[in-house]
GROMACS .gro file of C-alpha atoms in nm:
model
  265
    1UNK     CA    1   8.978  12.678  11.011
    2UNK     CA    2   8.876  12.347  11.138
    3UNK     CA    3   8.981  12.426  11.472
    4UNK     CA    4   8.793  12.742  11.498
    5UNK     CA    5   8.483  12.574  11.385
    6UNK     CA    6   8.562  12.264  11.609
    7UNK     CA    7   8.638  12.464  11.911
    8UNK     CA    8   8.363  12.738  11.905
    9UNK     CA    9   8.218  12.765  12.223
   10UNK     CA   10   7.867  12.751  12.100
   11UNK     CA   11   7.923  12.374  12.002
   12UNK     CA   12   8.073  12.303  12.302
   13UNK     CA   13   7.756  12.525  12.545
   14UNK     CA   14   7.493  12.443  12.277
   15UNK     CA   15   7.288  12.173  12.253
   16UNK     CA   16   7.321  11.802  12.220
   17UNK     CA   17   7.330  11.821  11.824
   18UNK     CA   18   7.649  12.050  11.856
   19UNK     CA   19   7.793  11.882  12.114
   20UNK     CA   20   7.755  11.521  11.971
   21UNK     CA   21   7.939  11.671  11.663
   22UNK     CA   22   8.257  11.740  11.877
   23UNK     CA   23   8.233  11.388  12.042
   24UNK     CA   24   8.188  11.266  11.729
   25UNK     CA   25   8.504  11.406  11.579
   26UNK     CA   26   8.684  11.324  11.908
   27UNK     CA   27   8.571  10.952  11.880
   28UNK     CA   28   8.708  10.913  11.494
   29UNK     CA   29   8.975  11.076  11.554
   30UNK     CA   30   9.083  10.798  11.830
   31UNK     CA   31   8.964  10.521  11.558
   32UNK     CA   32   9.181  10.675  11.293
   33UNK     CA   33   9.478  10.703  11.494
   34UNK     CA   34   9.456  10.349  11.700
   35UNK     CA   35   9.167  10.158  11.522
   36UNK     CA   36   9.417   9.940  11.328
   37UNK     CA   37   9.585   9.819  11.581
   38UNK     CA   38   9.312   9.768  11.843
   39UNK     CA   39   9.147   9.580  11.548
   40UNK     CA   40   9.443   9.350  11.506
   41UNK     CA   41   9.479   9.319  11.878
   42UNK     CA   42   9.125   9.168  11.901
   43UNK     CA   43   9.102   8.814  11.951
   44UNK     CA   44   8.916   8.708  11.582
   45UNK     CA   45   8.604   8.558  11.680
   46UNK     CA   46   8.545   8.921  11.886
   47UNK     CA   47   8.630   9.104  11.547
   48UNK     CA   48   8.286   9.154  11.406
   49UNK     CA   49   8.194   9.329  11.706
   50UNK     CA   50   8.366   9.628  11.564
   51UNK     CA   51   8.142   9.678  11.261
   52UNK     CA   52   7.926   9.862  11.525
   53UNK     CA   53   8.093  10.165  11.379
   54UNK     CA   54   7.971  10.121  11.071
   55UNK     CA   55   8.133  10.267  10.758
   56UNK     CA   56   8.370  10.439  10.972
   57UNK     CA   57   8.569  10.139  11.003
   58UNK     CA   58   8.701  10.219  10.682
   59UNK     CA   59   8.920  10.462  10.896
   60UNK     CA   60   9.133  10.164  11.054
   61UNK     CA   61   9.228  10.082  10.718
   62UNK     CA   62   9.165  10.262  10.401
   63UNK     CA   63   9.007  10.659  10.388
   64UNK     CA   64   9.201  10.739  10.685
   65UNK     CA   65   9.268  11.107  10.669
   66UNK     CA   66   9.501  11.114  11.003
   67UNK     CA   67   9.799  10.954  10.768
   68UNK     CA   68   9.772  11.153  10.468
   69UNK     CA   69  10.087  11.374  10.561
   70UNK     CA   70  10.259  11.447  10.907
   71UNK     CA   71  10.119  11.840  10.863
   72UNK     CA   72   9.749  11.693  10.898
   73UNK     CA   73   9.807  11.425  11.163
   74UNK     CA   74   9.941  11.704  11.391
   75UNK     CA   75   9.642  11.943  11.299
   76UNK     CA   76   9.414  11.690  11.370
   77UNK     CA   77   9.583  11.603  11.719
   78UNK     CA   78   9.595  11.977  11.830
   79UNK     CA   79   9.211  11.974  11.743
   80UNK     CA   80   9.127  11.703  11.964
   81UNK     CA   81   9.354  11.840  12.232
   82UNK     CA   82   9.192  12.193  12.211
   83UNK     CA   83   8.856  12.049  12.218
   84UNK     CA   84   8.939  11.810  12.502
   85UNK     CA   85   9.110  12.095  12.719
   86UNK     CA   86   8.741  12.317  12.649
   87UNK     CA   87   8.538  12.048  12.756
   88UNK     CA   88   8.726  12.036  13.074
   89UNK     CA   89   8.684  12.423  13.117
   90UNK     CA   90   8.343  12.475  12.965
   91UNK     CA   91   8.149  12.163  12.920
   92UNK     CA   92   7.843  12.046  13.104
   93UNK     CA   93   7.801  11.686  13.262
   94UNK     CA   94   7.988  11.730  13.541
   95UNK     CA   95   8.319  11.516  13.640
   96UNK     CA   96   8.180  11.235  13.403
   97UNK     CA   97   8.258  11.451  13.080
   98UNK     CA   98   8.566  11.572  13.232
   99UNK     CA   99   8.715  11.229  13.301
  100UNK     CA  100   8.651  11.103  12.978
  101UNK     CA  101   8.795  11.433  12.793
  102UNK     CA  102   9.075  11.382  13.010
  103UNK     CA  103   9.141  11.022  12.935
  104UNK     CA  104   9.080  11.095  12.522
  105UNK     CA  105   9.338  11.391  12.557
  106UNK     CA  106   9.569  11.160  12.680
  107UNK     CA  107   9.546  10.918  12.431
  108UNK     CA  108   9.571  11.223  12.203
  109UNK     CA  109   9.871  11.383  12.337
  110UNK     CA  110  10.025  10.999  12.330
  111UNK     CA  111   9.948  10.957  11.972
  112UNK     CA  112  10.293  11.022  11.816
  113UNK     CA  113  10.491  10.792  12.078
  114UNK     CA  114  10.207  10.536  12.000
  115UNK     CA  115  10.261  10.580  11.605
  116UNK     CA  116  10.630  10.439  11.705
  117UNK     CA  117  10.506  10.159  11.891
  118UNK     CA  118  10.229  10.045  11.656
  119UNK     CA  119  10.397  10.070  11.319
  120UNK     CA  120  10.760  10.072  11.367
  121UNK     CA  121  11.066  10.185  11.104
  122UNK     CA  122  10.964  10.198  10.730
  123UNK     CA  123  11.178   9.955  10.509
  124UNK     CA  124  11.133   9.882  10.153
  125UNK     CA  125  11.010   9.541  10.156
  126UNK     CA  126  10.955   9.449   9.786
  127UNK     CA  127  11.263   9.598   9.644
  128UNK     CA  128  11.561   9.356   9.522
  129UNK     CA  129  11.831   9.450   9.297
  130UNK     CA  130  12.089   9.232   9.079
  131UNK     CA  131  12.388   9.167   9.262
  132UNK     CA  132  12.592   9.371   9.039
  133UNK     CA  133  12.413   9.660   9.114
  134UNK     CA  134  12.345   9.869   9.427
  135UNK     CA  135  12.092  10.115   9.543
  136UNK     CA  136  12.055  10.454   9.646
  137UNK     CA  137  11.747  10.520   9.876
  138UNK     CA  138  11.659  10.905   9.810
  139UNK     CA  139  11.368  10.945  10.025
  140UNK     CA  140  11.457  10.760  10.285
  141UNK     CA  141  11.257  10.912  10.617
  142UNK     CA  142  11.507  11.100  10.894
  143UNK     CA  143  11.397  11.051  11.202
  144UNK     CA  144  11.214  10.748  11.411
  145UNK     CA  145  10.864  10.942  11.377
  146UNK     CA  146  10.888  11.017  11.035
  147UNK     CA  147  10.991  10.655  10.943
  148UNK     CA  148  10.710  10.504  11.148
  149UNK     CA  149  10.469  10.725  11.035
  150UNK     CA  150  10.556  10.626  10.645
  151UNK     CA  151  10.515  10.272  10.757
  152UNK     CA  152  10.143  10.352  10.884
  153UNK     CA  153  10.096  10.563  10.535
  154UNK     CA  154  10.184  10.219  10.391
  155UNK     CA  155   9.958   9.965  10.628
  156UNK     CA  156   9.661  10.219  10.511
  157UNK     CA  157   9.739  10.252  10.145
  158UNK     CA  158   9.772  10.629  10.150
  159UNK     CA  159  10.044  10.749   9.895
  160UNK     CA  160  10.166  11.029  10.115
  161UNK     CA  161  10.398  11.253   9.928
  162UNK     CA  162  10.424  11.191   9.553
  163UNK     CA  163  10.759  11.168   9.389
  164UNK     CA  164  10.814  11.291   9.024
  165UNK     CA  165  11.125  11.296   8.841
  166UNK     CA  166  11.263  11.583   8.613
  167UNK     CA  167  11.548  11.385   8.458
  168UNK     CA  168  11.934  11.378   8.468
  169UNK     CA  169  12.112  11.673   8.355
  170UNK     CA  170  12.430  11.707   8.141
  171UNK     CA  171  12.588  11.754   8.470
  172UNK     CA  172  12.506  11.369   8.534
  173UNK     CA  173  12.281  11.477   8.812
  174UNK     CA  174  11.962  11.377   8.905
  175UNK     CA  175  11.680  11.606   8.929
  176UNK     CA  176  11.354  11.547   9.144
  177UNK     CA  177  11.081  11.698   9.309
  178UNK     CA  178  10.746  11.647   9.523
  179UNK     CA  179  10.397  11.724   9.397
  180UNK     CA  180  10.310  11.789   9.819
  181UNK     CA  181  10.551  12.073   9.854
  182UNK     CA  182  10.667  12.220   9.519
  183UNK     CA  183  11.010  12.165   9.590
  184UNK     CA  184  11.341  12.045   9.414
  185UNK     CA  185  11.614  11.823   9.497
  186UNK     CA  186  11.955  11.738   9.328
  187UNK     CA  187  12.158  11.420   9.337
  188UNK     CA  188  12.527  11.385   9.217
  189UNK     CA  189  12.555  10.999   9.269
  190UNK     CA  190  12.939  10.998   9.229
  191UNK     CA  191  12.949  11.261   9.521
  192UNK     CA  192  12.674  11.270   9.746
  193UNK     CA  193  12.528  11.027   9.979
  194UNK     CA  194  12.198  11.223  10.038
  195UNK     CA  195  12.019  11.463   9.773
  196UNK     CA  196  12.027  11.854   9.830
  197UNK     CA  197  11.719  12.091   9.803
  198UNK     CA  198  11.767  12.362   9.517
  199UNK     CA  199  11.579  12.685   9.424
  200UNK     CA  200  11.624  12.637   8.997
  201UNK     CA  201  11.757  12.443   8.770
  202UNK     CA  202  12.083  12.549   8.694
  203UNK     CA  203  12.029  12.494   8.311
  204UNK     CA  204  11.749  12.495   8.061
  205UNK     CA  205  11.516  12.244   8.162
  206UNK     CA  206  11.464  12.086   7.808
  207UNK     CA  207  11.806  11.931   7.849
  208UNK     CA  208  11.694  11.684   8.096
  209UNK     CA  209  11.681  11.367   7.983
  210UNK     CA  210  11.381  11.171   7.919
  211UNK     CA  211  11.170  11.090   8.204
  212UNK     CA  212  10.970  10.740   8.146
  213UNK     CA  213  10.618  10.657   8.315
  214UNK     CA  214  10.481  10.326   8.329
  215UNK     CA  215  10.209  10.155   8.553
  216UNK     CA  216  10.335   9.829   8.530
  217UNK     CA  217  10.504   9.588   8.772
  218UNK     CA  218  10.884   9.590   8.725
  219UNK     CA  219  11.029   9.208   8.739
  220UNK     CA  220  11.393   9.125   8.819
  221UNK     CA  221  11.565   9.120   8.438
  222UNK     CA  222  11.741   9.362   8.212
  223UNK     CA  223  11.663   9.637   8.457
  224UNK     CA  224  11.798   9.468   8.721
  225UNK     CA  225  11.517   9.576   8.978
  226UNK     CA  226  11.238   9.392   9.115
  227UNK     CA  227  10.972   9.593   9.308
  228UNK     CA  228  10.575   9.612   9.340
  229UNK     CA  229  10.578   9.889   9.114
  230UNK     CA  230  10.801  10.146   8.876
  231UNK     CA  231  10.594  10.462   8.831
  232UNK     CA  232  10.899  10.646   8.648
  233UNK     CA  233  11.214  10.594   8.557
  234UNK     CA  234  11.482  10.792   8.408
  235UNK     CA  235  11.886  10.693   8.275
  236UNK     CA  236  12.152  10.906   8.334
  237UNK     CA  237  12.350  11.055   7.967
  238UNK     CA  238  12.651  10.787   8.015
  239UNK     CA  239  12.374  10.541   8.087
  240UNK     CA  240  12.574  10.432   8.409
  241UNK     CA  241  12.312  10.555   8.646
  242UNK     CA  242  11.897  10.448   8.651
  243UNK     CA  243  11.681  10.650   8.862
  244UNK     CA  244  11.331  10.525   8.979
  245UNK     CA  245  11.016  10.647   9.114
  246UNK     CA  246  10.837  10.318   9.339
  247UNK     CA  247  10.583  10.206   9.537
  248UNK     CA  248  10.677   9.958   9.780
  249UNK     CA  249  10.312   9.838   9.809
  250UNK     CA  250  10.038   9.929   9.531
  251UNK     CA  251   9.855  10.180   9.694
  252UNK     CA  252  10.160  10.300   9.940
  253UNK     CA  253  10.412  10.606   9.962
  254UNK     CA  254  10.637  10.679   9.714
  255UNK     CA  255  10.993  10.668   9.698
  256UNK     CA  256  11.293  10.771   9.462
  257UNK     CA  257  11.592  10.539   9.421
  258UNK     CA  258  11.904  10.583   9.211
  259UNK     CA  259  12.036  10.221   9.104
  260UNK     CA  260  12.417  10.246   8.989
  261UNK     CA  261  12.667   9.925   8.892
  262UNK     CA  262  12.865   9.812   9.238
  263UNK     CA  263  13.203   9.940   9.100
  264UNK     CA  264  13.117  10.311   9.133
  265UNK     CA  265  13.089  10.267   9.573
   0.00000   0.00000   0.00000
């Protein structure tokens, strides 16, 4: 729907206001994708010049819609590509408009590759575990782009996909899900290396262990884990395993960890 509105021929061939809306969208799209990197690359004495964008400078740090989710990232890029292509075919203004739209088009097409260059692999920077324990990182991003995209979310203080624990079942397996896709996952720390997606609980959900919700920091201590923030945690029925939903930065993405004694590996 967003693309249909933005790519309307009336907008492209209509008055200045219509065309101005489309050019503004393209500029803000580029600012959202590349702005933070460009600001960081700008010599410090020249950085105040970025305030020419006014409140839109927040797109380079906070309130960045492009990095809310990978789906929206590609949707915005597809809209940008389509608008540039139609400007080339239908737009007015001669070769200058076509040259500018072609340059923007190239920048948008390069955006997924630029994310890899600008942000790099995602890692848990603040997580520390006592030497008697080790962690299984259940939500570690798969693939280079997914990892770099999650790094971008952390840099822009974007929550991304919010995970939630359902608890441990009587089978000593962890069950957890996410709010973004309404999915359900199971993880057996004694057998599995990665979680598996399932359709439903194999038993009554009332038999799951309790999930404790917290908004506090988790210092290294009796729990054995140090991290910026623990959102939820749950202990397995036998007390050997402990699951956490954490945030590696206070306003960044969510992750699911399972802590277990080293002897179990």
